[in-house]
PDB file of N, CA and C in Angstrom:
ATOM      1  N   MET A 150      43.070  87.527  97.906  1.00 50.00           N
ATOM      2  CA  MET A 150      43.800  88.737  97.596  1.00 50.00           C
ATOM      3  C   MET A 150      43.865  89.598  98.853  1.00 50.00           C
ATOM      4  N   ALA A 151      45.051  89.946  99.268  1.00 54.00           N
ATOM      5  CA  ALA A 151      45.243  90.786 100.460  1.00 54.00           C
ATOM      6  C   ALA A 151      45.057  92.248 100.107  1.00 54.00           C
ATOM      7  N   VAL A 152      44.481  92.953 101.042  1.00 53.00           N
ATOM      8  CA  VAL A 152      44.275  94.388 100.849  1.00 53.00           C
ATOM      9  C   VAL A 152      45.236  95.120 101.770  1.00 53.00           C
ATOM     10  N   ASN A 153      46.070  95.938 101.194  1.00 55.00           N
ATOM     11  CA  ASN A 153      47.020  96.722 101.979  1.00 55.00           C
ATOM     12  C   ASN A 153      46.538  98.158 102.051  1.00 55.00           C
ATOM     13  N   PRO A 154      46.529  98.737 103.260  1.00 52.00           N
ATOM     14  CA  PRO A 154      46.115 100.139 103.354  1.00 52.00           C
ATOM     15  C   PRO A 154      47.137 101.034 102.673  1.00 52.00           C
ATOM     16  N   PRO A 155      46.692 102.178 102.151  1.00 54.00           N
ATOM     17  CA  PRO A 155      47.638 103.097 101.545  1.00 54.00           C
ATOM     18  C   PRO A 155      48.658 103.562 102.581  1.00 54.00           C
ATOM     19  N   PRO A 156      49.864 103.903 102.131  1.00 54.00           N
ATOM     20  CA  PRO A 156      50.872 104.389 103.084  1.00 54.00           C
ATOM     21  C   PRO A 156      50.353 105.604 103.844  1.00 54.00           C
ATOM     22  N   HIS A 157      50.662 105.667 105.108  1.00 59.00           N
ATOM     23  CA  HIS A 157      50.326 106.813 105.965  1.00 59.00           C
ATOM     24  C   HIS A 157      48.824 106.973 106.203  1.00 59.00           C
ATOM     25  N   GLU A 158      48.041 105.910 105.982  1.00 64.00           N
ATOM     26  CA  GLU A 158      46.598 106.010 106.199  1.00 64.00           C
ATOM     27  C   GLU A 158      46.279 106.361 107.650  1.00 64.00           C
ATOM     28  N   ASN A 159      47.033 105.816 108.571  1.00 91.00           N
ATOM     29  CA  ASN A 159      46.778 106.038 109.986  1.00 91.00           C
ATOM     30  C   ASN A 159      47.807 106.964 110.613  1.00 91.00           C
ATOM     31  N   GLU A 160      48.473 107.783 109.806  1.00 95.00           N
ATOM     32  CA  GLU A 160      49.574 108.579 110.344  1.00 95.00           C
ATOM     33  C   GLU A 160      49.127 109.592 111.389  1.00 95.00           C
ATOM     34  N   LEU A 161      47.917 110.124 111.294  1.00 96.00           N
ATOM     35  CA  LEU A 161      47.469 111.075 112.309  1.00 96.00           C
ATOM     36  C   LEU A 161      47.290 110.377 113.655  1.00 96.00           C
ATOM     37  N   SER A 162      46.743 109.172 113.643  1.00 96.00           N
ATOM     38  CA  SER A 162      46.606 108.399 114.877  1.00 96.00           C
ATOM     39  C   SER A 162      47.970 108.036 115.441  1.00 96.00           C
ATOM     40  N   GLU A 163      48.882 107.627 114.563  1.00 95.00           N
ATOM     41  CA  GLU A 163      50.231 107.277 115.003  1.00 95.00           C
ATOM     42  C   GLU A 163      50.934 108.500 115.597  1.00 95.00           C
ATOM     43  N   MET A 164      50.784 109.642 114.948  1.00 96.00           N
ATOM     44  CA  MET A 164      51.393 110.871 115.467  1.00 96.00           C
ATOM     45  C   MET A 164      50.809 111.243 116.812  1.00 96.00           C
ATOM     46  N   ALA A 165      49.483 111.110 116.954  1.00 97.00           N
ATOM     47  CA  ALA A 165      48.838 111.450 118.220  1.00 97.00           C
ATOM     48  C   ALA A 165      49.379 110.577 119.353  1.00 97.00           C
ATOM     49  N   LEU A 166      49.567 109.289 119.093  1.00 97.00           N
ATOM     50  CA  LEU A 166      50.106 108.396 120.124  1.00 97.00           C
ATOM     51  C   LEU A 166      51.558 108.727 120.456  1.00 97.00           C
ATOM     52  N   GLU A 167      52.353 109.046 119.434  1.00 96.00           N
ATOM     53  CA  GLU A 167      53.750 109.430 119.678  1.00 96.00           C
ATOM     54  C   GLU A 167      53.827 110.723 120.492  1.00 96.00           C
ATOM     55  N   GLU A 168      52.996 111.697 120.143  1.00 96.00           N
ATOM     56  CA  GLU A 168      52.985 112.965 120.868  1.00 96.00           C
ATOM     57  C   GLU A 168      52.484 112.767 122.298  1.00 96.00           C
ATOM     58  N   LEU A 169      51.517 111.860 122.482  1.00 97.00           N
ATOM     59  CA  LEU A 169      51.030 111.564 123.828  1.00 97.00           C
ATOM     60  C   LEU A 169      52.140 110.951 124.666  1.00 97.00           C
ATOM     61  N   ASP A 170      52.907 110.048 124.087  1.00 97.00           N
ATOM     62  CA  ASP A 170      54.041 109.465 124.816  1.00 97.00           C
ATOM     63  C   ASP A 170      55.005 110.552 125.267  1.00 97.00           C
ATOM     64  N   ALA A 171      55.300 111.488 124.373  1.00 96.00           N
ATOM     65  CA  ALA A 171      56.212 112.589 124.727  1.00 96.00           C
ATOM     66  C   ALA A 171      55.602 113.471 125.810  1.00 96.00           C
ATOM     67  N   ALA A 172      54.305 113.765 125.679  1.00 96.00           N
ATOM     68  CA  ALA A 172      53.633 114.635 126.645  1.00 96.00           C
ATOM     69  C   ALA A 172      53.581 113.991 128.027  1.00 96.00           C
ATOM     70  N   CYS A 173      53.483 112.676 128.073  1.00 97.00           N
ATOM     71  CA  CYS A 173      53.429 111.959 129.350  1.00 97.00           C
ATOM     72  C   CYS A 173      54.820 111.681 129.902  1.00 97.00           C
ATOM     73  N   GLY A 174      55.851 112.095 129.195  1.00 96.00           N
ATOM     74  CA  GLY A 174      57.221 111.857 129.633  1.00 96.00           C
ATOM     75  C   GLY A 174      57.654 112.735 130.790  1.00 96.00           C
ATOM     76  N   LEU A 175      56.880 113.749 131.109  1.00 95.00           N
ATOM     77  CA  LEU A 175      57.204 114.603 132.251  1.00 95.00           C
ATOM     78  C   LEU A 175      56.922 113.851 133.553  1.00 95.00           C
ATOM     79  N   HIS A 176      57.652 114.181 134.593  1.00 95.00           N
ATOM     80  CA  HIS A 176      57.340 113.657 135.920  1.00 95.00           C
ATOM     81  C   HIS A 176      56.048 114.313 136.393  1.00 95.00           C
ATOM     82  N   PHE A 177      55.324 113.637 137.274  1.00 95.00           N
ATOM     83  CA  PHE A 177      54.053 114.166 137.746  1.00 95.00           C
ATOM     84  C   PHE A 177      54.224 115.554 138.366  1.00 95.00           C
ATOM     85  N   ALA A 178      55.291 115.757 139.108  1.00 94.00           N
ATOM     86  CA  ALA A 178      55.530 117.070 139.734  1.00 94.00           C
ATOM     87  C   ALA A 178      55.666 118.168 138.669  1.00 94.00           C
ATOM     88  N   GLU A 179      56.301 117.844 137.552  1.00 95.00           N
ATOM     89  CA  GLU A 179      56.434 118.815 136.465  1.00 95.00           C
ATOM     90  C   GLU A 179      55.080 119.094 135.816  1.00 95.00           C
ATOM     91  N   MET A 180      54.286 118.046 135.616  1.00 95.00           N
ATOM     92  CA  MET A 180      52.946 118.228 135.039  1.00 95.00           C
ATOM     93  C   MET A 180      52.087 119.095 135.952  1.00 95.00           C
ATOM     94  N   ARG A 181      52.173 118.841 137.247  1.00 94.00           N
ATOM     95  CA  ARG A 181      51.358 119.579 138.217  1.00 94.00           C
ATOM     96  C   ARG A 181      51.657 121.078 138.136  1.00 94.00           C
ATOM     97  N   GLN A 182      52.921 121.433 137.898  1.00 95.00           N
ATOM     98  CA  GLN A 182      53.308 122.845 137.845  1.00 95.00           C
ATOM     99  C   GLN A 182      52.753 123.572 136.621  1.00 95.00           C
ATOM    100  N   ILE A 183      52.495 122.833 135.535  1.00 95.00           N
ATOM    101  CA  ILE A 183      52.020 123.506 134.313  1.00 95.00           C
ATOM    102  C   ILE A 183      50.522 123.333 134.065  1.00 95.00           C
ATOM    103  N   THR A 184      49.854 122.509 134.869  1.00 95.00           N
ATOM    104  CA  THR A 184      48.426 122.244 134.665  1.00 95.00           C
ATOM    105  C   THR A 184      47.591 123.340 135.310  1.00 95.00           C
ATOM    106  N   PRO A 185      46.572 123.882 134.676  1.00 95.00           N
ATOM    107  CA  PRO A 185      46.127 123.615 133.316  1.00 95.00           C
ATOM    108  C   PRO A 185      46.954 124.400 132.292  1.00 95.00           C
ATOM    109  N   TRP A 186      47.200 123.773 131.155  1.00 95.00           N
ATOM    110  CA  TRP A 186      48.000 124.406 130.128  1.00 95.00           C
ATOM    111  C   TRP A 186      47.782 123.672 128.817  1.00 95.00           C
ATOM    112  N   GLY A 187      47.979 124.374 127.732  1.00 96.00           N
ATOM    113  CA  GLY A 187      47.907 123.757 126.418  1.00 96.00           C
ATOM    114  C   GLY A 187      48.593 124.630 125.394  1.00 96.00           C
ATOM    115  N   ASP A 188      48.968 124.031 124.291  1.00 96.00           N
ATOM    116  CA  ASP A 188      49.525 124.797 123.189  1.00 96.00           C
ATOM    117  C   ASP A 188      49.238 124.077 121.881  1.00 96.00           C
ATOM    118  N   THR A 189      49.346 124.836 120.804  1.00 97.00           N
ATOM    119  CA  THR A 189      49.144 124.311 119.461  1.00 97.00           C
ATOM    120  C   THR A 189      50.333 124.731 118.612  1.00 97.00           C
ATOM    121  N   TYR A 190      50.820 123.818 117.809  1.00 97.00           N
ATOM    122  CA  TYR A 190      51.936 124.141 116.924  1.00 97.00           C
ATOM    123  C   TYR A 190      51.790 123.367 115.618  1.00 97.00           C
ATOM    124  N   GLU A 191      52.462 123.849 114.589  1.00 97.00           N
ATOM    125  CA  GLU A 191      52.452 123.180 113.294  1.00 97.00           C
ATOM    126  C   GLU A 191      53.587 122.175 113.249  1.00 97.00           C
ATOM    127  N   ALA A 192      53.321 121.047 112.589  1.00 96.00           N
ATOM    128  CA  ALA A 192      54.321 119.986 112.462  1.00 96.00           C
ATOM    129  C   ALA A 192      54.200 119.380 111.069  1.00 96.00           C
ATOM    130  N   MET A 193      55.145 118.530 110.752  1.00 95.00           N
ATOM    131  CA  MET A 193      55.151 117.838 109.475  1.00 95.00           C
ATOM    132  C   MET A 193      54.869 116.360 109.721  1.00 95.00           C
ATOM    133  N   ALA A 194      53.857 115.838 109.053  1.00 94.00           N
ATOM    134  CA  ALA A 194      53.530 114.417 109.154  1.00 94.00           C
ATOM    135  C   ALA A 194      54.543 113.608 108.341  1.00 94.00           C
ATOM    136  N   PRO A 195      54.656 112.305 108.599  1.00 91.00           N
ATOM    137  CA  PRO A 195      55.597 111.480 107.835  1.00 91.00           C
ATOM    138  C   PRO A 195      55.380 111.555 106.318  1.00 91.00           C
ATOM    139  N   SER A 196      54.142 111.772 105.896  1.00 92.00           N
ATOM    140  CA  SER A 196      53.856 111.861 104.456  1.00 92.00           C
ATOM    141  C   SER A 196      54.292 113.197 103.864  1.00 92.00           C
ATOM    142  N   GLY A 197      54.668 114.148 104.716  1.00 93.00           N
ATOM    143  CA  GLY A 197      55.096 115.454 104.230  1.00 93.00           C
ATOM    144  C   GLY A 197      54.031 116.534 104.315  1.00 93.00           C
ATOM    145  N   ARG A 198      52.825 116.173 104.727  1.00 93.00           N
ATOM    146  CA  ARG A 198      51.779 117.195 104.834  1.00 93.00           C
ATOM    147  C   ARG A 198      51.899 117.945 106.157  1.00 93.00           C
ATOM    148  N   GLU A 199      51.469 119.198 106.139  1.00 96.00           N
ATOM    149  CA  GLU A 199      51.493 120.004 107.352  1.00 96.00           C
ATOM    150  C   GLU A 199      50.264 119.694 108.191  1.00 96.00           C
ATOM    151  N   VAL A 200      50.482 119.550 109.490  1.00 97.00           N
ATOM    152  CA  VAL A 200      49.389 119.270 110.420  1.00 97.00           C
ATOM    153  C   VAL A 200      49.523 120.194 111.620  1.00 97.00           C
ATOM    154  N   GLU A 201      48.454 120.292 112.388  1.00 97.00           N
ATOM    155  CA  GLU A 201      48.466 121.027 113.654  1.00 97.00           C
ATOM    156  C   GLU A 201      48.456 120.009 114.784  1.00 97.00           C
ATOM    157  N   VAL A 202      49.276 120.255 115.790  1.00 98.00           N
ATOM    158  CA  VAL A 202      49.324 119.384 116.966  1.00 98.00           C
ATOM    159  C   VAL A 202      48.940 120.232 118.170  1.00 98.00           C
ATOM    160  N   GLU A 203      47.973 119.751 118.922  1.00 98.00           N
ATOM    161  CA  GLU A 203      47.543 120.452 120.134  1.00 98.00           C
ATOM    162  C   GLU A 203      47.745 119.531 121.324  1.00 98.00           C
ATOM    163  N   ARG A 204      48.387 120.068 122.375  1.00 97.00           N
ATOM    164  CA  ARG A 204      48.609 119.350 123.636  1.00 97.00           C
ATOM    165  C   ARG A 204      47.867 120.066 124.739  1.00 97.00           C
ATOM    166  N   ARG A 205      47.231 119.285 125.610  1.00 97.00           N
ATOM    167  CA  ARG A 205      46.511 119.871 126.741  1.00 97.00           C
ATOM    168  C   ARG A 205      46.817 119.072 128.003  1.00 97.00           C
ATOM    169  N   TYR A 206      47.060 119.800 129.094  1.00 97.00           N
ATOM    170  CA  TYR A 206      47.197 119.213 130.434  1.00 97.00           C
ATOM    171  C   TYR A 206      46.063 119.812 131.261  1.00 97.00           C
ATOM    172  N   LEU A 207      45.137 118.977 131.715  1.00 96.00           N
ATOM    173  CA  LEU A 207      43.950 119.435 132.438  1.00 96.00           C
ATOM    174  C   LEU A 207      43.778 118.643 133.723  1.00 96.00           C
ATOM    175  N   TRP A 208      43.182 119.270 134.727  1.00 96.00           N
ATOM    176  CA  TRP A 208      42.866 118.539 135.960  1.00 96.00           C
ATOM    177  C   TRP A 208      41.692 117.611 135.692  1.00 96.00           C
ATOM    178  N   ASP A 209      41.807 116.364 136.086  1.00 94.00           N
ATOM    179  CA  ASP A 209      40.727 115.398 135.931  1.00 94.00           C
ATOM    180  C   ASP A 209      39.527 115.855 136.748  1.00 94.00           C
ATOM    181  N   ASN A 210      38.378 115.919 136.116  1.00 88.00           N
ATOM    182  CA  ASN A 210      37.132 116.372 136.743  1.00 88.00           C
ATOM    183  C   ASN A 210      37.235 117.784 137.300  1.00 88.00           C
ATOM    184  N   GLY A 211      38.198 118.570 136.831  1.00 81.00           N
ATOM    185  CA  GLY A 211      38.342 119.948 137.293  1.00 81.00           C
ATOM    186  C   GLY A 211      38.845 120.074 138.713  1.00 81.00           C
ATOM    187  N   THR A 212      39.324 118.987 139.296  1.00 81.00           N
ATOM    188  CA  THR A 212      39.771 118.995 140.682  1.00 81.00           C
ATOM    189  C   THR A 212      41.274 119.246 140.750  1.00 81.00           C
ATOM    190  N   THR A 213      41.660 120.442 141.184  1.00 85.00           N
ATOM    191  CA  THR A 213      43.069 120.789 141.299  1.00 85.00           C
ATOM    192  C   THR A 213      43.755 119.884 142.306  1.00 85.00           C
ATOM    193  N   GLY A 214      44.926 119.368 141.921  1.00 82.00           N
ATOM    194  CA  GLY A 214      45.700 118.529 142.818  1.00 82.00           C
ATOM    195  C   GLY A 214      45.456 117.042 142.668  1.00 82.00           C
ATOM    196  N   GLY A 215      44.484 116.667 141.841  1.00 90.00           N
ATOM    197  CA  GLY A 215      44.212 115.246 141.627  1.00 90.00           C
ATOM    198  C   GLY A 215      44.942 114.727 140.405  1.00 90.00           C
ATOM    199  N   ALA A 216      44.300 113.818 139.727  1.00 96.00           N
ATOM    200  CA  ALA A 216      44.884 113.251 138.508  1.00 96.00           C
ATOM    201  C   ALA A 216      44.908 114.301 137.403  1.00 96.00           C
ATOM    202  N   ILE A 217      45.798 114.102 136.449  1.00 97.00           N
ATOM    203  CA  ILE A 217      45.945 115.028 135.325  1.00 97.00           C
ATOM    204  C   ILE A 217      45.584 114.295 134.040  1.00 97.00           C
ATOM    205  N   VAL A 218      44.741 114.919 133.229  1.00 97.00           N
ATOM    206  CA  VAL A 218      44.377 114.388 131.925  1.00 97.00           C
ATOM    207  C   VAL A 218      45.309 115.019 130.897  1.00 97.00           C
ATOM    208  N   VAL A 219      45.974 114.179 130.127  1.00 98.00           N
ATOM    209  CA  VAL A 219      46.856 114.646 129.057  1.00 98.00           C
ATOM    210  C   VAL A 219      46.166 114.291 127.742  1.00 98.00           C
ATOM    211  N   GLU A 220      45.910 115.295 126.918  1.00 98.00           N
ATOM    212  CA  GLU A 220      45.237 115.086 125.644  1.00 98.00           C
ATOM    213  C   GLU A 220      46.109 115.621 124.516  1.00 98.00           C
ATOM    214  N   VAL A 221      46.119 114.890 123.413  1.00 98.00           N
ATOM    215  CA  VAL A 221      46.832 115.319 122.217  1.00 98.00           C
ATOM    216  C   VAL A 221      45.885 115.158 121.039  1.00 98.00           C
ATOM    217  N   GLU A 222      45.856 116.171 120.203  1.00 97.00           N
ATOM    218  CA  GLU A 222      45.048 116.124 118.990  1.00 97.00           C
ATOM    219  C   GLU A 222      45.942 116.507 117.820  1.00 97.00           C
ATOM    220  N   VAL A 223      45.890 115.716 116.761  1.00 97.00           N
ATOM    221  CA  VAL A 223      46.627 116.008 115.529  1.00 97.00           C
ATOM    222  C   VAL A 223      45.587 116.215 114.443  1.00 97.00           C
ATOM    223  N   ARG A 224      45.647 117.385 113.788  1.00 97.00           N
ATOM    224  CA  ARG A 224      44.635 117.742 112.791  1.00 97.00           C
ATOM    225  C   ARG A 224      45.279 118.097 111.453  1.00 97.00           C
ATOM    226  N   ASP A 225      44.610 117.705 110.391  1.00 96.00           N
ATOM    227  CA  ASP A 225      44.961 118.151 109.051  1.00 96.00           C
ATOM    228  C   ASP A 225      43.882 119.155 108.653  1.00 96.00           C
ATOM    229  N   PRO A 226      44.184 120.459 108.735  1.00 94.00           N
ATOM    230  CA  PRO A 226      43.149 121.457 108.467  1.00 94.00           C
ATOM    231  C   PRO A 226      42.669 121.481 107.024  1.00 94.00           C
ATOM    232  N   ILE A 227      43.488 121.041 106.092  1.00 92.00           N
ATOM    233  CA  ILE A 227      43.082 121.052 104.680  1.00 92.00           C
ATOM    234  C   ILE A 227      42.104 119.922 104.396  1.00 92.00           C
ATOM    235  N   GLN A 228      42.432 118.716 104.852  1.00 91.00           N
ATOM    236  CA  GLN A 228      41.546 117.574 104.627  1.00 91.00           C
ATOM    237  C   GLN A 228      40.450 117.468 105.676  1.00 91.00           C
ATOM    238  N   GLN A 229      40.517 118.317 106.689  1.00 93.00           N
ATOM    239  CA  GLN A 229      39.552 118.339 107.791  1.00 93.00           C
ATOM    240  C   GLN A 229      39.401 116.962 108.436  1.00 93.00           C
ATOM    241  N   THR A 230      40.566 116.368 108.753  1.00 93.00           N
ATOM    242  CA  THR A 230      40.598 115.088 109.453  1.00 93.00           C
ATOM    243  C   THR A 230      41.469 115.260 110.687  1.00 93.00           C
ATOM    244  N   GLY A 231      41.390 114.314 111.578  1.00 95.00           N
ATOM    245  CA  GLY A 231      42.210 114.407 112.771  1.00 95.00           C
ATOM    246  C   GLY A 231      42.139 113.141 113.592  1.00 95.00           C
ATOM    247  N   ALA A 232      42.971 113.117 114.625  1.00 96.00           N
ATOM    248  CA  ALA A 232      43.005 111.984 115.553  1.00 96.00           C
ATOM    249  C   ALA A 232      43.360 112.524 116.927  1.00 96.00           C
ATOM    250  N   GLU A 233      42.861 111.842 117.959  1.00 97.00           N
ATOM    251  CA  GLU A 233      43.124 112.250 119.334  1.00 97.00           C
ATOM    252  C   GLU A 233      43.643 111.064 120.137  1.00 97.00           C
ATOM    253  N   ALA A 234      44.417 111.386 121.151  1.00 97.00           N
ATOM    254  CA  ALA A 234      44.883 110.390 122.114  1.00 97.00           C
ATOM    255  C   ALA A 234      44.805 111.031 123.491  1.00 97.00           C
ATOM    256  N   ARG A 235      44.535 110.217 124.517  1.00 97.00           N
ATOM    257  CA  ARG A 235      44.294 110.757 125.866  1.00 97.00           C
ATOM    258  C   ARG A 235      44.811 109.783 126.906  1.00 97.00           C
ATOM    259  N   ALA A 236      45.357 110.331 127.977  1.00 97.00           N
ATOM    260  CA  ALA A 236      45.809 109.508 129.108  1.00 97.00           C
ATOM    261  C   ALA A 236      45.461 110.241 130.392  1.00 97.00           C
ATOM    262  N   VAL A 237      45.197 109.481 131.447  1.00 96.00           N
ATOM    263  CA  VAL A 237      44.966 110.051 132.773  1.00 96.00           C
ATOM    264  C   VAL A 237      46.128 109.602 133.646  1.00 96.00           C
ATOM    265  N   ILE A 238      46.833 110.592 134.206  1.00 96.00           N
ATOM    266  CA  ILE A 238      48.008 110.334 135.031  1.00 96.00           C
ATOM    267  C   ILE A 238      47.639 110.590 136.484  1.00 96.00           C
ATOM    268  N   SER A 239      47.730 109.564 137.308  1.00 94.00           N
ATOM    269  CA  SER A 239      47.390 109.689 138.728  1.00 94.00           C
ATOM    270  C   SER A 239      48.601 110.175 139.514  1.00 94.00           C
ATOM    271  N   PRO A 240      48.350 110.901 140.611  1.00 92.00           N
ATOM    272  CA  PRO A 240      49.471 111.329 141.446  1.00 92.00           C
ATOM    273  C   PRO A 240      50.182 110.108 142.035  1.00 92.00           C
ATOM    274  N   PRO A 241      51.491 110.234 142.259  1.00 89.00           N
ATOM    275  CA  PRO A 241      52.208 109.101 142.842  1.00 89.00           C
ATOM    276  C   PRO A 241      51.715 108.814 144.264  1.00 89.00           C
ATOM    277  N   LEU A 242      51.804 107.570 144.660  1.00 82.00           N
ATOM    278  CA  LEU A 242      51.425 107.187 146.017  1.00 82.00           C
ATOM    279  C   LEU A 242      52.459 107.736 146.992  1.00 82.00           C
ATOM    280  N   ALA A 243      51.984 108.207 148.121  1.00 68.00           N
ATOM    281  CA  ALA A 243      52.892 108.789 149.123  1.00 68.00           C
ATOM    282  C   ALA A 243      53.712 107.759 149.818  1.00 68.00           C
TER     283      ALA A 243
END
């Protein structure tokens, strides 16, 4: 007997990865201009529930001008669950 997960069981993780892809879509020069920076906004998950999405652009190891850490967190404040995704973007080679 196969076990199928309920619909949208992993939707917070899926949303976090999608938002991370969008957040990493900036060119490095654009990221450098806004780092450090972050924001939080409300969004609608595929299941229809309201979630909070937080994006952060931070200097890796706190070193200005180096690699940039891009973090995304998707939270369901009512169910007190969430998922995170993270990428480190290195400066382009000269």
